[in-house]
XYZ file of C-alpha atoms in Angstrom:
552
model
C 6.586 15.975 27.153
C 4.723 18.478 29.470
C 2.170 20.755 28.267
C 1.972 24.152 29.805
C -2.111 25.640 30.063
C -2.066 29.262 30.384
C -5.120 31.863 30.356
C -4.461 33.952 27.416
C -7.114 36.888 27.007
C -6.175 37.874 23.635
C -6.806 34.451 22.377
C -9.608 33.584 20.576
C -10.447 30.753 23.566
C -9.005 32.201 26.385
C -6.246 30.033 26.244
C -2.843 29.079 25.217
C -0.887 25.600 25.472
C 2.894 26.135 25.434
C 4.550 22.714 24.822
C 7.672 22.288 27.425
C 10.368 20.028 26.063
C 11.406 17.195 28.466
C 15.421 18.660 29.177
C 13.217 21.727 30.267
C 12.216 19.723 33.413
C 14.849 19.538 35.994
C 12.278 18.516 38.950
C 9.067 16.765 40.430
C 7.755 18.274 43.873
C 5.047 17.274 46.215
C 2.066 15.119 45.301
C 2.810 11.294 44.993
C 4.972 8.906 43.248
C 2.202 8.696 40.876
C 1.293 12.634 40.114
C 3.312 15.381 41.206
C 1.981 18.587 42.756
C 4.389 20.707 40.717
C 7.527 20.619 38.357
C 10.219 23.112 38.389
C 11.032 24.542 34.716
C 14.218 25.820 33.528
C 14.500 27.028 29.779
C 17.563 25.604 27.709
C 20.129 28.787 27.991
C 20.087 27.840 31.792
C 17.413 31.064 32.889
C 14.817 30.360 35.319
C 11.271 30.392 34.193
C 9.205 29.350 37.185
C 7.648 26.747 39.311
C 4.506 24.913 37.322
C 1.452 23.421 40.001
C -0.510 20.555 38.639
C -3.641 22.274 38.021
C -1.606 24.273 35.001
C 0.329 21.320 33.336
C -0.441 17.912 31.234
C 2.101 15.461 31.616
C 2.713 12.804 28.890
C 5.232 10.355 29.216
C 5.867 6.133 28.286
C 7.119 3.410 30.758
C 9.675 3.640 33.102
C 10.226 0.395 35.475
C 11.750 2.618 38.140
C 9.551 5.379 37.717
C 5.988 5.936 37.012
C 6.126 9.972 36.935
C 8.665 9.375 34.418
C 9.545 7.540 30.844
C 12.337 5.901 30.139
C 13.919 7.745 26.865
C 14.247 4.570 23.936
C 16.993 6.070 23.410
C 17.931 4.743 26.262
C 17.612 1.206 24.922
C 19.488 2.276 21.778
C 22.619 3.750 23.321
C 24.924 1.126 22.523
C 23.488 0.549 18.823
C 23.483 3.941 18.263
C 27.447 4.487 19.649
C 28.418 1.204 17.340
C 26.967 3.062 14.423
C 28.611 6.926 15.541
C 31.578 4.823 16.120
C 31.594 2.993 12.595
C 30.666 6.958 11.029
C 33.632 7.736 12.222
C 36.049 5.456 10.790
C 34.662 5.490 7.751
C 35.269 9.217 7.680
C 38.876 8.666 8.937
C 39.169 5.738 6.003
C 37.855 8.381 3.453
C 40.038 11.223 4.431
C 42.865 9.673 5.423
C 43.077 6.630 2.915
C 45.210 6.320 0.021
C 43.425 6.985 -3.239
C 44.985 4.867 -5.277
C 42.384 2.619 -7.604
C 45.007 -0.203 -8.553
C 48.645 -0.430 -8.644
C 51.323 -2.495 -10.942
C 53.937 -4.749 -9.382
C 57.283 -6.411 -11.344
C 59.195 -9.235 -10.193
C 62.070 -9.057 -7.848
C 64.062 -11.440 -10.138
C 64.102 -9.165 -13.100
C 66.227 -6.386 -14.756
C 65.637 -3.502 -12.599
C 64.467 0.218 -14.586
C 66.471 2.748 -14.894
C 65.097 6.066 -13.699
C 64.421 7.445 -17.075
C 62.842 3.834 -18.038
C 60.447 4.210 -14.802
C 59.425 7.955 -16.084
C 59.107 6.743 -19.387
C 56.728 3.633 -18.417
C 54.521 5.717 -15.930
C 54.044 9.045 -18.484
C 53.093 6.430 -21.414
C 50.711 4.666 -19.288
C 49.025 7.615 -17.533
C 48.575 9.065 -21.202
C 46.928 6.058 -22.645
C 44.824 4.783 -19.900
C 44.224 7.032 -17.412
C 41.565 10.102 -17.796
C 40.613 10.210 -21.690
C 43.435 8.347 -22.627
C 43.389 6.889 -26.019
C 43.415 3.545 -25.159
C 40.909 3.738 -22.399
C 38.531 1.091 -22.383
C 41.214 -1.024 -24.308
C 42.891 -4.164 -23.338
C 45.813 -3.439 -21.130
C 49.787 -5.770 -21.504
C 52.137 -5.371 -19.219
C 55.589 -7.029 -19.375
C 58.083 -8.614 -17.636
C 55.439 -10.478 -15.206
C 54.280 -7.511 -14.453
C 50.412 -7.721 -12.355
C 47.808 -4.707 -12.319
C 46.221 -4.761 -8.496
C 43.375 -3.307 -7.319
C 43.072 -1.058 -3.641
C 39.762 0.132 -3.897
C 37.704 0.265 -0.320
C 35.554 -3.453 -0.641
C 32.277 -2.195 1.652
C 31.094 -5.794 0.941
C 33.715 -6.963 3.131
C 33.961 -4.334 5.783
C 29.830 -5.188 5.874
C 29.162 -1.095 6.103
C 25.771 -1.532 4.429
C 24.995 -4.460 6.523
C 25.757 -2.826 10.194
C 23.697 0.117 8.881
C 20.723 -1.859 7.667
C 20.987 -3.287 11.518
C 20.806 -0.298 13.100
C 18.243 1.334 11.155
C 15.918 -1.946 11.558
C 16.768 -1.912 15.555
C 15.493 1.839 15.704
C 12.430 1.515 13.511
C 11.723 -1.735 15.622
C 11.894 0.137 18.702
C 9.398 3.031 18.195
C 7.292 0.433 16.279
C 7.567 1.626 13.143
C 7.727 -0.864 9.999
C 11.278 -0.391 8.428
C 9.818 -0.450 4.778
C 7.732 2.694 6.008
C 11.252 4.268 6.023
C 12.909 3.415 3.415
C 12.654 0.412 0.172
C 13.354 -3.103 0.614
C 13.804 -6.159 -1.818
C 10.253 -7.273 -1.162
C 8.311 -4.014 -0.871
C 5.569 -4.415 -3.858
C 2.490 -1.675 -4.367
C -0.065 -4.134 -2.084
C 2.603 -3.876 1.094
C 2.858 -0.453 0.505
C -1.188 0.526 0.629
C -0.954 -1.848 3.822
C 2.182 0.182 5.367
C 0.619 3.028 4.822
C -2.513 1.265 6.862
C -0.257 0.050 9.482
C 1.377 3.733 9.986
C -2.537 4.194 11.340
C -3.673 1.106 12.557
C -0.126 0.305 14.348
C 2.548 2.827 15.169
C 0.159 5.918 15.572
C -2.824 4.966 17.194
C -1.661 4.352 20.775
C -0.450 7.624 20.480
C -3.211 9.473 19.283
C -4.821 7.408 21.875
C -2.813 8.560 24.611
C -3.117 12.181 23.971
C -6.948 11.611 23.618
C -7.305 10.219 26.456
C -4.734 12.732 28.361
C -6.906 15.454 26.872
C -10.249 15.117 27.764
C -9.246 13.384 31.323
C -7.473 16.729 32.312
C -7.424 19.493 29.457
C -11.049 19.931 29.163
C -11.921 20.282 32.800
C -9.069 22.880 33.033
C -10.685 25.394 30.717
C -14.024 24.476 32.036
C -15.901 22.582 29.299
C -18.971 21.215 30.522
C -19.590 16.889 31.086
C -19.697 15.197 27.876
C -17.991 17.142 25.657
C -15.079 15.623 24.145
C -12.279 15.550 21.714
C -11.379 13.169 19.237
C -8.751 13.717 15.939
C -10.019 14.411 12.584
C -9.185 11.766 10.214
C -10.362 13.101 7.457
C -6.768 14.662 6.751
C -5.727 11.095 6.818
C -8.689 10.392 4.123
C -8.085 13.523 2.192
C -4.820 12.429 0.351
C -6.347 9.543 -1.246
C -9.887 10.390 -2.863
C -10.752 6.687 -3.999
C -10.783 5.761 -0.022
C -12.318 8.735 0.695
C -15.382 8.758 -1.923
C -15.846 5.040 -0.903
C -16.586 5.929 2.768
C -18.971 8.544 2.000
C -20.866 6.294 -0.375
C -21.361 3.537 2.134
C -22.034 5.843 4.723
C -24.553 7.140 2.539
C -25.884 4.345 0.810
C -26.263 6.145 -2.652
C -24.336 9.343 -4.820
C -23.168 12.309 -2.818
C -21.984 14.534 -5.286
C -23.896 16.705 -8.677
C -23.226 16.338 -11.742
C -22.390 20.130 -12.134
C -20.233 19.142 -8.362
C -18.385 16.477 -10.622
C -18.146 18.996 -13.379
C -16.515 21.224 -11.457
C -13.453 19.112 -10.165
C -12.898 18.421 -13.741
C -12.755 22.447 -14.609
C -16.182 21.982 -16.794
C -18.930 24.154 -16.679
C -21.740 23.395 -15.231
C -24.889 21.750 -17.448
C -28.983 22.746 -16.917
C -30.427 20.770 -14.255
C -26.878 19.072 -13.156
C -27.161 20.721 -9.782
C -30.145 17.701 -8.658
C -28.948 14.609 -6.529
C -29.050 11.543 -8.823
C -31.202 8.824 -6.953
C -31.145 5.274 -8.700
C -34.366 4.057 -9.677
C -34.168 0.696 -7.630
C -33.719 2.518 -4.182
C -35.650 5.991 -5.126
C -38.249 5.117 -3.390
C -36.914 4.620 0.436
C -34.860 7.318 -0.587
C -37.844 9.613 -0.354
C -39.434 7.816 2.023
C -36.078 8.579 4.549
C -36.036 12.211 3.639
C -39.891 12.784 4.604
C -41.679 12.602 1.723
C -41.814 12.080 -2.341
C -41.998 14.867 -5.001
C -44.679 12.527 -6.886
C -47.674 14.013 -4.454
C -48.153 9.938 -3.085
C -48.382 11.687 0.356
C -51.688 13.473 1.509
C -50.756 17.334 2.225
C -51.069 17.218 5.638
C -48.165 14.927 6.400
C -50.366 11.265 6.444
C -49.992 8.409 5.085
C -52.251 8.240 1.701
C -55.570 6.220 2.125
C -55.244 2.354 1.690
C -58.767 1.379 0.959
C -59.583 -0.017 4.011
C -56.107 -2.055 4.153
C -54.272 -2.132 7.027
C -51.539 0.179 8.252
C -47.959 -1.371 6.853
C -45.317 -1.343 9.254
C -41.679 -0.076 8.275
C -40.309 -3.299 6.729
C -43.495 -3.994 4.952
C -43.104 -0.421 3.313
C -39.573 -1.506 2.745
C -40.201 -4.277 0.938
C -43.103 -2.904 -1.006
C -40.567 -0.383 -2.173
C -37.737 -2.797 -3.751
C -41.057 -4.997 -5.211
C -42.676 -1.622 -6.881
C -38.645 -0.554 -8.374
C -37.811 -1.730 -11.636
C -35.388 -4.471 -11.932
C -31.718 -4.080 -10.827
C -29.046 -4.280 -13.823
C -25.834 -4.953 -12.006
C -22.610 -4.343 -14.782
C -19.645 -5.867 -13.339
C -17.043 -3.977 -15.435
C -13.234 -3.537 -13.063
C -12.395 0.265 -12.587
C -9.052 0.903 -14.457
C -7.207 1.092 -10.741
C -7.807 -2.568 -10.314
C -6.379 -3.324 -13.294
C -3.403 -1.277 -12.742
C -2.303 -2.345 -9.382
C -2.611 -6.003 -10.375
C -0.147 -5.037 -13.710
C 1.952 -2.755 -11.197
C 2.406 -6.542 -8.874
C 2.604 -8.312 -12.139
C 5.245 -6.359 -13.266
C 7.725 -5.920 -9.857
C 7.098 -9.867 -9.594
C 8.287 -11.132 -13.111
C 10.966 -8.767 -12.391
C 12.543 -10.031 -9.549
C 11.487 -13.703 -11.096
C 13.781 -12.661 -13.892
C 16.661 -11.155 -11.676
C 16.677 -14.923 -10.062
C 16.035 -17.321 -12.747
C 18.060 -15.941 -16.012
C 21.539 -16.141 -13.631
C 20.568 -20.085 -13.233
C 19.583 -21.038 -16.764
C 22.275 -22.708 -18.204
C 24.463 -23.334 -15.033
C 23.016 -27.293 -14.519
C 20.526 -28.115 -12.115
C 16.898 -27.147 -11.506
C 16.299 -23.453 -12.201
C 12.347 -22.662 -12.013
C 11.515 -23.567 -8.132
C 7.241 -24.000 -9.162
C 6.442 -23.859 -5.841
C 8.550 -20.811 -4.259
C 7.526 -18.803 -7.248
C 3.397 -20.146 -6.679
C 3.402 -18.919 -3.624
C 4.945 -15.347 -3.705
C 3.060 -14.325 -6.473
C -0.198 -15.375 -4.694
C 0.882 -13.310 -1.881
C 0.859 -10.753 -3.956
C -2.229 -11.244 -5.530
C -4.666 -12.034 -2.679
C -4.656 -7.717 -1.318
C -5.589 -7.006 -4.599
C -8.163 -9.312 -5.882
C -9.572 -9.242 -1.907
C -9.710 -5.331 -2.153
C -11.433 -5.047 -5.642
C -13.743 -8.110 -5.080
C -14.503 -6.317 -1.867
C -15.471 -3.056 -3.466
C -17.675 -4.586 -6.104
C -19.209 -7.012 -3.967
C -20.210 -4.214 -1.255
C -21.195 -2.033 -4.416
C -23.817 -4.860 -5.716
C -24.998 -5.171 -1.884
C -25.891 -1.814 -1.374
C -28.093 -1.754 -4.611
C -30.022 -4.714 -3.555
C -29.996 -3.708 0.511
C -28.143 -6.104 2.131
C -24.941 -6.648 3.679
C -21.392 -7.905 1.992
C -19.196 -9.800 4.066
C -15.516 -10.324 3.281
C -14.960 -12.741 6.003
C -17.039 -14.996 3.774
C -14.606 -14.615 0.779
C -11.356 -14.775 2.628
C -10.894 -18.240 1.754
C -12.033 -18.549 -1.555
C -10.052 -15.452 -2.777
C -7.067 -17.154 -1.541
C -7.660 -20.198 -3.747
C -8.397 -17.747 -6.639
C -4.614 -15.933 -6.143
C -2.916 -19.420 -5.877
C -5.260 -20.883 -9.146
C -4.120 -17.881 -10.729
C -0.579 -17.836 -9.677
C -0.607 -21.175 -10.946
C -1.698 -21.043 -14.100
C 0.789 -17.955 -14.940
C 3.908 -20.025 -13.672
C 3.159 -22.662 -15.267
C 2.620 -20.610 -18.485
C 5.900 -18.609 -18.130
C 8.184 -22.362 -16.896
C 6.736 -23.712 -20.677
C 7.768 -20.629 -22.470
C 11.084 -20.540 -20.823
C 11.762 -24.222 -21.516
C 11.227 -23.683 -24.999
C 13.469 -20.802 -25.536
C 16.169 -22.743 -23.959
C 16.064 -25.599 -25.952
C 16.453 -22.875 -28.961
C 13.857 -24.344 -31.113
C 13.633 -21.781 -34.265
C 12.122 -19.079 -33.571
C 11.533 -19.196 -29.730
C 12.922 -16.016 -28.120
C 15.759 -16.216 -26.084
C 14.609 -16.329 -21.938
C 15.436 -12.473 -21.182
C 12.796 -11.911 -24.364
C 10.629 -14.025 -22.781
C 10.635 -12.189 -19.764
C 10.178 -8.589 -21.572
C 7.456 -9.805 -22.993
C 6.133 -10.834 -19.200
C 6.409 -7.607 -18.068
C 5.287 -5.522 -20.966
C 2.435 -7.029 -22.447
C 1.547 -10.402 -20.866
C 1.319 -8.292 -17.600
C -1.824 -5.722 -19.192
C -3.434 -9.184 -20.121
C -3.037 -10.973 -16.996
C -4.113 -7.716 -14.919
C -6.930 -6.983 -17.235
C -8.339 -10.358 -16.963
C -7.872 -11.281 -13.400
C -9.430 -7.698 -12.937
C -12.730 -8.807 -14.829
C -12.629 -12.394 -13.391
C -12.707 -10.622 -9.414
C -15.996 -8.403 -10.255
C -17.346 -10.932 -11.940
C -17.593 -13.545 -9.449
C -18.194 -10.776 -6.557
C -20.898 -9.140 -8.511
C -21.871 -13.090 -8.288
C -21.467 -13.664 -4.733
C -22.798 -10.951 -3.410
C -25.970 -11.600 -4.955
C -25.858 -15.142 -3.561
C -25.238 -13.777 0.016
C -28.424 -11.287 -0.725
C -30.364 -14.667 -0.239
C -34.293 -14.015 -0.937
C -33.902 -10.241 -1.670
C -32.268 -11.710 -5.408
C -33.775 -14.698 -5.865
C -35.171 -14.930 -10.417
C -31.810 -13.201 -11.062
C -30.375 -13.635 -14.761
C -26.759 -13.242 -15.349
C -25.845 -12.335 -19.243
C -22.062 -13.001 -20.440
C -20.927 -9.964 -22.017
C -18.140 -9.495 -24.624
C -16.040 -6.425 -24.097
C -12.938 -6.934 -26.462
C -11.989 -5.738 -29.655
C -10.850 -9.192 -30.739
C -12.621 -12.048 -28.680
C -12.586 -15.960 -29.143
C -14.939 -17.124 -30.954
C -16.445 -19.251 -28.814
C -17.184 -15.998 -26.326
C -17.958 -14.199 -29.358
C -21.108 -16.603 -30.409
C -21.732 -16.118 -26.738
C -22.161 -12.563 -26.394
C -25.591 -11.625 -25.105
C -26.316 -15.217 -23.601
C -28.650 -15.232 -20.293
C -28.924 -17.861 -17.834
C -30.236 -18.220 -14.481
C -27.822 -17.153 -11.834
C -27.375 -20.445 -10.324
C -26.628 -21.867 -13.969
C -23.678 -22.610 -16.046
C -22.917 -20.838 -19.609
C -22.988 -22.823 -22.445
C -19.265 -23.162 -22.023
C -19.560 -25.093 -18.651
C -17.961 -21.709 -16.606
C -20.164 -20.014 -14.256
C -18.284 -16.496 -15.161
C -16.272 -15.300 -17.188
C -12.392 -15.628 -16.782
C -13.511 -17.807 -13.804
C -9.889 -19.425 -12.831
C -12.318 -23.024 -12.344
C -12.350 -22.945 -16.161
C -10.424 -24.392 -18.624
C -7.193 -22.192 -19.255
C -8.114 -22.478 -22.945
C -11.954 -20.543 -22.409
C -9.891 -18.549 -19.062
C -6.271 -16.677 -20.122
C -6.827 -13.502 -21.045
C -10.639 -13.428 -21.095
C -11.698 -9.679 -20.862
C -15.189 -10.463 -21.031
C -17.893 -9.513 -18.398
C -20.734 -10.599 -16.690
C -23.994 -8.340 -16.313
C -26.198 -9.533 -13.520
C -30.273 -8.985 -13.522
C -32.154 -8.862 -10.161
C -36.170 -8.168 -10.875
């Protein structure tokens, strides 16, 4: 497209950009192959509008092989896919309109007694007043005589493969602008994890080298046109981008932060509550209060002389920054680190939970029954780690940069890749072979064993709040755990405490509640925390409990 640059004195900038769609253009004069001097305009109802030099335009355009000064429409690319699929439109219209709409039809033998007239009337108005419409044998079963056969000559799409030449098409054109077809529109395999990273990929994939284009186009040409001075430059805001989803949002600001952002009475407000007395001061956690007021200039406990110098050491010597640093986390009081899951992390792993035992259901009840084998252990161990991994990487990547940030130092998720992987595929595991046990016994039809399409209800409905819950928990819990182990020195004498959190624990966790061992240690039960999927399934399925770190 070409953008037109006009002055404009009743503007607010003293300009005006008038977009110029691409049929608009009918020429390129002067200048090089590379950058014409001018292009010559002409509006769509065929008027004149005028002839535009360089120095008042911004040409955008893609790749042409035969021309540089021009792109080569993908459009282009798709004519023949597109006139298969106009073409294929337009039979099925014809088909449609100019069909027969008949839904079945009878047929006698040759070889028999042919009707009379009146029988033929008296056959079709008894049959089209039981069975057609609310007839009152609708839904019945239908005998016919004489060899008679009922026929059906209904359009079969399956056969004509409609849906499959438009699935093509649409895949071809989303391919060609780049765009991820399950952006468009839902496919077998979309779950809630591919959908977070479509929406990622919208960014990250099929928009940026646009946005990088006209960024680039911009402040190469636009800026120098109306006369902005060397350095300035333009960039998009996305924020807008950030606005729709406030988790992502309030994350960034806290890490760019490094500690709370909003008031209480702020908080208060979003909820529609009024405000409370002295809600309106910035919370500052006690651990990291002190560089806090060191990095704003200054404390409000009169530690700083009045004239702006550093308080009197007797006689010591003057402390550089890191020493004052580190004098600051020694002086805070100890760092209690609860690693409770939000309730989102628990709800996107039930939300995978539930689409997966669904579609495991859709596959495996048609087999049970028909001979052979009918639970495939390994196809269904490694799609539901697929789905798990985004989820447990995301929340143990949350926690773990949470826990970092209290005790200054630096989360890396490279580090946990790996071992999150093993953690979706132990889990995975453990929850097929769970579900292949239960299904085995309600097929055998031992009394009182549900039948297999109970079995999976139950999957989906409850089993999948217990599995989320728990795998939630487990994923803090060990974060909360590693991210104290990459702290290195900063955490070293930290306690972890197990922590019961259900209404209606084992017993074993139960008698454990409140226990504290070093960090590096085992519990009493041999697991290092709780739900951890190294465990024994017997201390590990649906363990809610929690682990509450202790860094002095």
């Amino acid at each position: 497209c070409v953008w037109l640059v006009l002055e404009d004195p009743e503007a607010e900038s003293g300009w005006q950009i008038r977009p110029i769609p691409p049929t608009w253009v009918m020429s390129y004069r002067g200048g090089s192959a590379f950058a014409p001097a001018e292009i010559g305009v002409i509006a769509g109802n065929g008027s004149y509008l005028q002839t535009v030099p360089s120095s008042n335009f911004i040409l955008f355009h893609g790749y042409n092989p035969t021309d540089p000064c021009r792109q080569m429409s993908p459009i282009e690319s798709l004519r023949q896919t597109i006139l298969e699929q106009v073409e294929a439109d337009t039979y099925r219209t014809q088909v449609w309109k100019n069909g027969g709409r008949m839904s079945s039809y009878i047929t006698r033998p040759k070889d028999v007694q042919p009707w009379t007239p009146e029988q033929a009337t008296r056959f079709r108005d008894s049959f089209k007043e039981a069975w057609t419409g609310k007839g009152v044998r609708g839904g019945g079963t239908l005998v016919l005589e004489d060899g008679m056969e009922i026929k059906s000559a209904t359009v079969n799409a399956k056969e004509a493969q409609w849906y499959e030449a438009k699935k093509l098409s649409r895949e071809e054109v989303a391919g060609v602008y780049h765009v991820n077809p399950a952006l468009i529109w839902h496919t077998d395999g979309s779950t809630y994890a591919s959908a977070k990273d479509n929406a990622r990929a919208l960014y990250s994939e099929c928009l940026s080298p646009l946005i990088a284009q006209v960024t680039e186009r911009v402040n190469a040409f636009l800026l120098p046109m109306v006369g902005e001075e060397a350095g300035i430059y333009t960039e998009f805001d996305m924020s807008a981008k950030l606005a729709s989803s406030f988790e992502e949002q309030a994350s960034v600001l806290y890490t760019n932060v490094g500690g709370p952002w909003m008031t209480v009475n702020e908080a208060r407000a979003r909820m529609n509550l009024p405000a409370i007395d002295g809600g309106d001061q910035l919370i500052k956690p006690l651990n990291v209060s002190t560089g806090y007021e060191e990095a704003i200039g200054g404390s409000e406990s009169g530690d700083e002389a009045e004239d702006g110098r550093e308080p009197e050491t007797d006689g010591e010597a003057p402390q550089s920054e890191a020493e004052r640093s580190t004098r600051a986390i020694t002086k805070a009081e100890p760092v209690h680190i609860k690693a409770h899951p939000t309730e989102q992390d628990a709800d996107d792993l039930v939300k995978a939970l539930r689409l997966f035992f669904e579609r495991q259901s859709r596959s495996i009840l048609p087999k049970i029954g028909a001979g052979g084998e009918w639970f495939d252990s390994e196809r269904w161990d490694r799609e539901l780690a697929d789905d798990l991994e985004p989820l447990l990487m995301a929340t143990a990547s949350r926690k773990g940069s949470e826990v970092a940030r209290l005790l200054r130092s630096d989360f890396s998720d490279a580090r946990i890749a790996a071992y999150i992987r093993k953690m979706a595929e132990g889990r995975a595991d453990s929850i097929n072979n769970l579900t292949s046990q239960r299904l085995k016994r309600a097929v055998n039809g031992g009394e009182g064993e549900p039948t297999p399409k109970e079995v999976f209800a139950d999957l989906g409905e409850e089993r999948s709040k217990t599995y989320g819950a728990s795998m939630a928990a487990a994923a803090v819990g060990w974060a909360a755990l590693e991210a104290v182990r990459q702290a290195g020195p900063s955490a070293q004498g930290a306690t972890k405490t197990w922590v019961v959190t259900s209404d209606n624990p084992r017993a074993s966790h139960a008698a454990m509640n409140g226990e504290t061992v070093p960090y590096g240690e085992k519990f009493s039960n041999g697991m290092e925390w709780p739900g951890s999927w190294l465990g024994d399934p017997a201390e590990t399925c649906g363990c809610q409990c929690e682990v509450e770190i202790t860094v002095p």
